[in-house]
């Protein structure tokens, strides 16, 4: 099958289970970049493909740290640096300090009122967000080949349960009420993540397993981060709309804004950050939908993630979890991951979940039959994240000094 026809098949419709995909070509690159910077927060730009843009200043600064065995010292220096209003850590190499002096702040276009509204929106809709980030985006990350492979082959890949959970709980941490406030932690978390990503860019290309299977030499480009953003924020937005969750225009705008600021803090250039949801969905259709594909590493990662979720025993079966994943992500992805069918659970979800939403939103006067089943399920998903000790608020972000240990 030609790459072009593969792209045609693996549309966002396929992601959402609207069409079937039976054959997949082994090409992992997105079509050429043609998204216009006029749809970005910058409003203009060079038009350079973000797949060839990394994070030069911190990338350069991290190289001597990794090559001269300074990672433990840098990790020790950044450990007590947690809140947005904490002073920058002392004892860091001058280049890193200079980088952080410039990076450890909100972008000039950040709107604090919108960020506060986003935090409130996240609180009001946390039920659906937990579900969608956890079961939806988390599992989707395993069929994003470059992400699945870099997570698998990096240091944390050896403890995939912990590693994978951190990746998708980031979305939850972002939604904390104080995320961007002085006593919040998100700006610091983002900068530590930027340092981790810079380390991974230096380490992974040295690994034979990475070189052999990769279509990119250096991982975690601006393009890759945009892909991940769409698997989180843009995907969640489309599902909230599809599920007809009541949202005001101001809520939707605020939710987008918190992601615009988040990816800016992760080093994505303004010319690539979508200005509106329409711009974001257009970009997602170009960079995320066509590249989704199963890999050996991703399948293993998905198994760990689903195992993590089903470990919390609140009477929710693995069959129910598999079917909910299928309901959220569609048949194509569920089949790629080899999720077995449970037709009884599928029927309960198809009928029960829309009624559950209606009741929760006050749009259905009578409590639906399976209300408590869905309530327990949500509780199990929340507990897997909150009690699993996997939140970045409880688990310090550490810079890796090696790739995945053998
Ligand atoms: C590390 C979040 C994009 C690959 C991390 C960490 C966070 C994070 C919070 C640190 C957690 C830890 O210490 O394990 C994000 C967010 C992204 C993003 C929010 C975009 C919105 C990406 C992309 C890739 C990637 C696009 C690869 C294509 C990795 C890897 C690590 C990492 C390999 C290091 C794991 C290790 O220490 O072994 N990311 N990330 N991330 N991220 Fe990302």
Coordinates of C-alpha atoms and ligand atoms in Angstrom, one line a residue:
X1 CA 0.0 0.0 0.0
X2 CA 1.4 3.4 -0.9
X3 CA 2.2 5.8 1.9
X4 CA -0.4 8.2 0.4
X5 CA -3.3 5.7 0.5
X6 CA -2.2 4.6 4.0
X7 CA -2.6 8.2 5.1
X8 CA -6.0 8.4 3.5
X9 CA -7.1 5.4 5.6
X10 CA -5.6 6.3 8.9
X11 CA -7.6 9.5 9.3
X12 CA -8.8 11.0 12.5
X13 CA -11.9 9.0 11.7
X14 CA -9.9 5.9 12.1
X15 CA -8.6 7.1 15.4
X16 CA -12.1 7.5 16.6
X17 CA -13.1 4.2 15.2
X18 CA -15.3 5.6 12.4
X19 CA -13.5 3.6 9.7
X20 CA -11.6 0.4 9.7
X21 CA -7.9 0.1 8.8
X22 CA -6.8 -3.4 7.7
X23 CA -3.3 -2.8 6.4
X24 CA -0.5 -0.6 7.4
X25 CA 2.6 0.4 5.6
X26 CA 5.9 0.5 7.6
X27 CA 6.5 4.2 7.2
X28 CA 6.5 6.4 10.3
X29 CA 6.8 9.8 8.9
X30 CA 4.1 12.3 8.6
X31 CA 3.4 13.9 5.2
X32 CA 5.3 17.1 4.4
X33 CA 4.6 20.0 6.7
X34 CA 2.2 22.4 5.2
X35 CA 0.4 23.8 8.2
X36 CA 0.5 27.6 7.9
X37 CA 2.1 29.7 10.7
X38 CA -0.8 32.2 10.1
X39 CA -2.8 29.9 12.3
X40 CA -0.3 30.1 15.2
X41 CA -0.1 32.3 18.3
X42 CA 2.8 34.1 16.5
X43 CA 0.7 34.7 13.4
X44 CA 3.7 34.3 11.1
X45 CA 6.8 32.2 10.9
X46 CA 9.5 30.6 8.7
X47 CA 7.3 27.6 7.7
X48 CA 10.3 25.2 8.6
X49 CA 9.1 21.7 9.3
X50 CA 9.0 21.4 13.2
X51 CA 10.3 17.8 12.8
X52 CA 13.7 19.4 12.2
X53 CA 13.5 21.8 15.1
X54 CA 14.8 20.8 18.6
X55 CA 15.7 22.9 21.7
X56 CA 19.2 24.1 20.8
X57 CA 20.2 26.1 23.9
X58 CA 19.4 23.5 26.5
X59 CA 20.4 20.6 24.2
X60 CA 23.9 22.2 23.9
X61 CA 24.1 22.9 27.7
X62 CA 23.2 19.3 28.6
X63 CA 25.9 17.7 26.5
X64 CA 28.9 18.4 28.9
X65 CA 26.7 17.4 31.9
X66 CA 26.1 14.0 30.4
X67 CA 29.6 13.5 29.1
X68 CA 31.4 14.6 32.2
X69 CA 29.3 12.5 34.7
X70 CA 27.6 15.6 36.2
X71 CA 24.0 14.2 36.0
X72 CA 23.9 13.2 39.7
X73 CA 25.1 16.6 40.8
X74 CA 22.5 18.4 38.6
X75 CA 19.7 16.1 39.8
X76 CA 20.7 16.9 43.4
X77 CA 20.7 20.6 42.6
X78 CA 17.3 20.6 41.0
X79 CA 15.6 18.3 43.6
X80 CA 14.6 21.0 46.1
X81 CA 13.5 23.4 43.3
X82 CA 9.8 22.7 43.0
X83 CA 7.5 25.7 43.2
X84 CA 7.1 28.3 40.5
X85 CA 8.3 31.0 43.0
X86 CA 11.3 29.1 44.2
X87 CA 14.6 30.7 43.3
X88 CA 16.6 29.0 40.6
X89 CA 18.8 26.2 42.0
X90 CA 22.4 27.1 42.8
X91 CA 25.3 25.0 41.7
X92 CA 24.2 24.4 38.1
X93 CA 26.6 24.8 35.2
X94 CA 26.5 28.5 34.0
X95 CA 24.9 27.6 30.6
X96 CA 22.0 25.8 32.3
X97 CA 21.5 28.7 34.7
X98 CA 21.5 31.1 31.8
X99 CA 18.9 29.0 30.0
X100 CA 16.6 28.8 33.0
X101 CA 16.8 32.5 33.7
X102 CA 15.3 33.0 30.3
X103 CA 12.9 30.0 30.2
X104 CA 11.5 29.9 33.8
X105 CA 8.7 32.2 33.1
X106 CA 5.4 32.3 31.3
X107 CA 5.5 33.4 27.7
X108 CA 4.7 37.1 27.1
X109 CA 1.3 36.2 25.5
X110 CA 0.1 34.1 28.5
X111 CA -3.2 35.3 29.9
X112 CA -3.5 34.6 33.6
X113 CA -7.3 35.1 33.7
X114 CA -7.6 32.4 31.0
X115 CA -5.2 30.1 32.9
X116 CA -7.3 30.5 36.0
X117 CA -10.5 29.8 34.1
X118 CA -8.8 26.7 32.6
X119 CA -7.9 25.5 36.1
X120 CA -11.5 25.9 37.1
X121 CA -12.7 24.2 34.0
X122 CA -10.4 21.3 34.7
X123 CA -11.8 21.0 38.2
X124 CA -15.4 21.0 37.0
X125 CA -14.7 18.4 34.3
X126 CA -12.1 16.3 36.1
X127 CA -14.2 13.2 35.8
X128 CA -14.0 13.2 32.0
X129 CA -10.5 14.5 31.9
X130 CA -9.2 11.6 34.1
X131 CA -10.9 9.2 31.8
X132 CA -9.8 10.7 28.6
X133 CA -6.2 11.5 29.5
X134 CA -5.8 8.1 31.2
X135 CA -7.6 5.6 29.1
X136 CA -7.6 7.7 25.9
X137 CA -4.4 9.7 25.5
X138 CA -2.3 7.2 27.6
X139 CA -3.2 4.3 25.4
X140 CA -3.0 6.4 22.3
X141 CA 0.6 7.3 23.1
X142 CA 1.5 3.6 22.6
X143 CA 0.5 3.8 18.9
X144 CA 2.6 6.9 18.3
X145 CA 5.7 5.1 17.1
X146 CA 8.4 7.7 17.9
X147 CA 7.0 8.4 21.3
X148 CA 6.5 4.7 22.2
X149 CA 10.0 3.8 21.0
X150 CA 11.7 6.6 22.8
X151 CA 9.9 6.0 26.0
X152 CA 10.7 2.3 25.8
X153 CA 14.4 2.6 25.0
X154 CA 15.2 5.4 27.4
X155 CA 16.2 4.8 31.0
X156 CA 12.7 4.9 32.5
X157 CA 11.6 2.3 29.9
X158 CA 12.9 -0.4 32.1
X159 CA 10.3 0.5 34.7
X160 CA 7.5 1.1 32.2
X161 CA 4.8 1.2 34.7
X162 CA 6.3 4.2 36.4
X163 CA 7.5 5.8 33.2
X164 CA 4.4 5.5 31.2
X165 CA 2.2 6.7 34.0
X166 CA 4.3 9.8 34.4
X167 CA 3.9 10.7 30.8
X168 CA 0.1 10.8 30.9
X169 CA -0.3 12.1 34.4
X170 CA 1.5 15.2 33.2
X171 CA -1.8 16.2 31.6
X172 CA -3.4 15.8 35.0
X173 CA -0.7 17.8 36.8
X174 CA -1.2 20.6 34.2
X175 CA -4.8 20.8 35.3
X176 CA -4.1 21.5 39.0
X177 CA -5.8 24.7 40.3
X178 CA -2.5 26.3 41.1
X179 CA -0.5 25.0 38.1
X180 CA 0.7 28.4 36.9
X181 CA 0.4 30.4 40.2
X182 CA 3.5 31.4 42.2
X183 CA 2.9 28.5 44.7
X184 CA 2.1 26.1 41.9
X185 CA 4.6 23.8 40.2
X186 CA 4.0 23.6 36.6
X187 CA 6.5 26.1 35.3
X188 CA 9.3 24.3 37.2
X189 CA 8.0 20.8 36.1
X190 CA 8.0 21.9 32.5
X191 CA 11.6 23.2 32.7
X192 CA 12.8 20.0 34.4
X193 CA 11.0 18.1 31.6
X194 CA 12.8 20.2 29.0
X195 CA 16.1 19.3 30.6
X196 CA 15.1 15.6 30.6
X197 CA 14.1 15.8 27.0
X198 CA 17.5 17.4 26.1
X199 CA 19.3 14.5 27.9
X200 CA 17.2 12.0 26.0
X201 CA 18.1 13.7 22.7
X202 CA 21.8 13.2 23.5
X203 CA 21.5 9.6 24.9
X204 CA 19.1 7.8 22.6
X205 CA 20.9 8.3 19.3
X206 CA 23.9 6.4 20.8
X207 CA 21.8 3.3 21.3
X208 CA 21.9 0.6 18.5
X209 CA 18.3 -0.4 19.0
X210 CA 17.2 3.2 18.5
X211 CA 19.3 3.7 15.4
X212 CA 18.1 0.4 13.8
X213 CA 14.4 1.1 14.0
X214 CA 14.2 4.9 13.9
X215 CA 13.2 7.1 11.1
X216 CA 14.5 10.1 13.0
X217 CA 18.0 10.5 14.4
X218 CA 17.3 12.9 17.2
X219 CA 14.1 12.3 19.1
X220 CA 11.6 14.8 20.7
X221 CA 11.6 17.5 18.1
X222 CA 9.1 20.4 18.2
X223 CA 7.1 18.2 15.7
X224 CA 7.0 15.3 18.1
X225 CA 5.9 17.5 21.0
X226 CA 3.1 18.8 18.8
X227 CA 2.0 15.3 18.1
X228 CA 1.9 14.5 21.8
X229 CA -0.1 17.7 22.5
X230 CA -2.7 16.6 20.0
X231 CA -2.9 13.1 21.5
X232 CA -3.6 14.9 24.8
X233 CA -5.3 18.3 24.5
X234 CA -6.8 18.2 21.0
X235 CA -8.0 14.6 21.4
X236 CA -9.6 15.4 24.7
X237 CA -11.3 18.4 23.2
X238 CA -12.7 16.4 20.3
X239 CA -14.1 13.8 22.7
X240 CA -15.7 16.3 25.0
X241 CA -17.4 17.8 22.0
X242 CA -18.4 14.3 20.7
X243 CA -19.8 13.4 24.1
X244 CA -21.7 16.7 24.2
X245 CA -20.2 17.7 27.5
X246 CA -21.6 21.2 28.2
X247 CA -18.7 23.8 27.7
X248 CA -18.9 27.5 27.2
X249 CA -16.8 29.1 24.4
X250 CA -14.7 30.8 27.2
X251 CA -14.1 27.4 28.8
X252 CA -13.0 25.9 25.5
X253 CA -10.7 28.8 24.8
X254 CA -9.2 28.6 28.3
X255 CA -8.6 24.9 28.0
X256 CA -6.7 25.5 24.8
X257 CA -4.8 28.4 26.3
X258 CA -3.4 26.2 29.2
X259 CA -2.1 23.8 26.5
X260 CA -0.7 26.6 24.4
X261 CA 1.3 27.8 27.5
X262 CA 2.3 24.2 28.4
X263 CA 3.8 23.4 25.0
X264 CA 5.5 26.8 24.9
X265 CA 7.1 26.0 28.2
X266 CA 8.3 22.7 26.8
X267 CA 10.2 24.6 24.1
X268 CA 7.8 24.6 21.1
X269 CA 8.2 27.7 19.0
X270 CA 5.3 30.2 18.9
X271 CA 5.0 29.8 15.1
X272 CA 3.9 26.1 15.6
X273 CA 1.5 26.6 18.5
X274 CA -2.1 26.7 17.1
X275 CA -4.1 29.8 17.9
X276 CA -7.6 28.4 17.9
X277 CA -9.1 24.9 18.3
X278 CA -9.9 24.9 14.5
X279 CA -6.2 25.5 13.9
X280 CA -5.3 22.8 16.4
X281 CA -7.6 20.2 14.8
X282 CA -6.3 21.1 11.3
X283 CA -2.7 20.6 12.6
X284 CA -3.6 17.4 14.4
X285 CA -5.1 15.9 11.2
X286 CA -1.8 16.6 9.5
X287 CA 0.7 15.5 12.1
X288 CA -1.0 13.0 14.4
X289 CA -3.6 11.0 12.5
X290 CA -1.3 9.8 9.7
X291 CA 1.5 8.5 11.9
X292 CA -0.5 6.3 14.3
X293 CA 0.7 2.7 14.0
X294 CA 1.5 -0.3 16.3
X295 CA 5.0 -1.2 17.2
X296 CA 6.5 -4.0 19.4
X297 CA 7.5 -1.5 22.0
X298 CA 4.1 0.2 22.0
X299 CA 2.2 -3.0 22.4
X300 CA 4.3 -3.9 25.4
X301 CA 3.8 -0.4 26.8
X302 CA 0.0 -0.7 26.3
X303 CA -0.1 -4.0 28.2
X304 CA 1.7 -2.4 31.1
X305 CA -0.6 0.6 31.1
X306 CA -3.8 -1.4 31.0
X307 CA -2.4 -3.7 33.7
X308 CA -1.7 -0.7 35.8
X309 CA -5.3 0.5 35.4
X310 CA -6.9 -2.9 36.1
X311 CA -4.8 -3.5 39.2
X312 CA -7.1 -1.2 41.2
X313 CA -9.8 -3.7 42.1
X314 CA -13.1 -1.9 42.4
X315 CA -15.1 -4.6 40.7
X316 CA -14.2 -3.4 37.2
X317 CA -13.0 -6.2 35.0
X318 CA -10.2 -6.2 32.5
X319 CA -12.8 -6.9 29.9
X320 CA -14.7 -3.7 30.8
X321 CA -11.5 -1.7 30.7
X322 CA -10.5 -3.2 27.3
X323 CA -14.0 -2.3 25.9
X324 CA -13.9 1.2 27.4
X325 CA -10.5 1.7 25.7
X326 CA -12.1 0.4 22.4
X327 CA -15.1 2.8 22.9
X328 CA -12.8 5.8 23.4
X329 CA -10.1 5.0 20.8
X330 CA -12.0 3.0 18.2
X331 CA -11.7 -0.5 16.7
X332 CA -8.5 0.2 14.7
X333 CA -6.3 1.0 17.7
X334 CA -8.0 -1.6 19.9
X335 CA -7.3 -4.3 17.2
X336 CA -3.7 -3.1 16.7
X337 CA -3.2 -3.6 20.5
X338 CA -4.9 -7.0 20.3
X339 CA -7.6 -6.2 22.9
X340 CA -10.0 -9.1 23.2
X341 CA -13.7 -8.5 22.9
X342 CA -16.2 -8.6 25.7
X343 CA -19.5 -8.0 24.0
X344 CA -21.5 -7.8 27.2
X345 CA -19.3 -5.0 28.5
X346 CA -19.4 -3.3 25.1
X347 CA -23.2 -3.2 25.2
X348 CA -23.3 -1.8 28.7
X349 CA -20.8 1.0 27.7
X350 CA -22.5 1.9 24.5
X351 CA -25.8 2.4 26.2
X352 CA -24.7 3.3 29.7
X353 CA -21.9 5.9 29.2
X354 CA -24.1 8.5 27.4
X355 CA -26.8 8.1 30.1
X356 CA -24.1 8.4 32.8
X357 CA -23.0 11.7 31.2
X358 CA -26.5 13.1 30.9
X359 CA -27.2 12.2 34.6
X360 CA -24.0 13.8 35.8
X361 CA -24.6 16.9 33.8
X362 CA -28.2 17.2 35.3
X363 CA -29.8 16.5 32.0
X364 CA -31.5 13.2 33.0
X365 CA -33.9 13.1 35.9
X366 CA -33.6 9.4 36.7
X367 CA -30.5 7.7 37.9
X368 CA -29.3 5.3 35.0
X369 CA -29.2 1.5 35.7
X370 CA -25.4 1.2 35.5
X371 CA -24.5 4.5 37.2
X372 CA -22.5 3.0 40.0
X373 CA -20.6 0.7 37.7
X374 CA -19.3 3.8 35.8
X375 CA -18.7 5.6 39.0
X376 CA -16.6 2.7 40.3
X377 CA -14.7 2.7 37.0
X378 CA -13.9 6.3 37.2
X379 CA -12.8 5.9 40.8
X380 CA -10.5 3.1 39.8
X381 CA -8.9 5.2 37.0
X382 CA -8.4 8.1 39.4
X383 CA -6.9 5.8 42.1
X384 CA -4.5 4.3 39.6
X385 CA -3.0 7.7 39.0
X386 CA -3.4 9.4 42.4
X387 CA -2.5 6.5 44.7
X388 CA 0.0 4.9 42.4
X389 CA 2.6 7.5 43.5
X390 CA 3.0 8.3 39.8
X391 CA 2.1 12.0 39.9
X392 CA 5.0 14.3 39.0
X393 CA 4.0 16.2 42.2
X394 CA 5.1 13.2 44.3
X395 CA 7.7 11.7 42.1
X396 CA 10.6 14.0 41.4
X397 CA 11.6 14.4 37.8
X398 CA 15.2 13.1 37.4
X399 CA 17.5 13.6 34.4
X400 CA 18.5 10.2 33.0
X401 CA 22.2 9.5 32.6
X402 CA 21.9 6.3 30.6
X403 CA 19.5 4.6 28.1
X404 CA 17.3 1.6 29.0
X405 CA 19.4 -0.7 31.0
X406 CA 19.8 -4.2 29.4
Ligands
LIG1 C1 10.2 12.5 30.0 C2 6.1 15.1 29.6 C3 6.7 15.0 24.8 C4 9.7 11.3 25.4 C5 9.2 13.3 30.3 C6 8.8 13.8 31.6 C7 7.6 14.4 31.5 C8 7.3 14.4 30.1 C9 6.8 15.0 32.6 C10 9.6 13.5 32.9 C11 9.0 12.4 33.6 C12 10.1 11.4 34.1 O1 11.0 11.8 34.8 O2 10.0 10.3 33.7 C13 6.0 15.3 28.2 C14 4.9 16.1 27.6 C15 5.1 16.1 26.3 C16 6.2 15.3 26.0 C17 3.9 16.9 28.4 C18 4.3 16.9 25.2 C19 3.2 17.5 25.4 C20 7.5 13.9 24.5 C21 7.8 13.4 23.3 C22 8.6 12.3 23.4 C23 8.9 12.2 24.8 C24 7.2 13.9 22.0 C25 9.2 11.4 22.4 C26 8.9 11.4 21.1 C27 10.2 11.3 26.7 C28 11.2 10.5 27.2 C29 11.4 10.9 28.6 C30 10.4 11.9 28.8 C31 12.0 9.4 26.5 C32 12.5 10.4 29.5 C33 12.2 9.1 30.2 C34 13.4 8.6 31.0 O3 13.8 9.3 31.9 O4 13.8 7.5 30.8 N1 8.2 13.8 29.4 N2 6.7 14.8 27.2 N3 8.2 13.2 25.5 N4 9.7 12.2 27.7 FE1 8.3 13.5 27.4

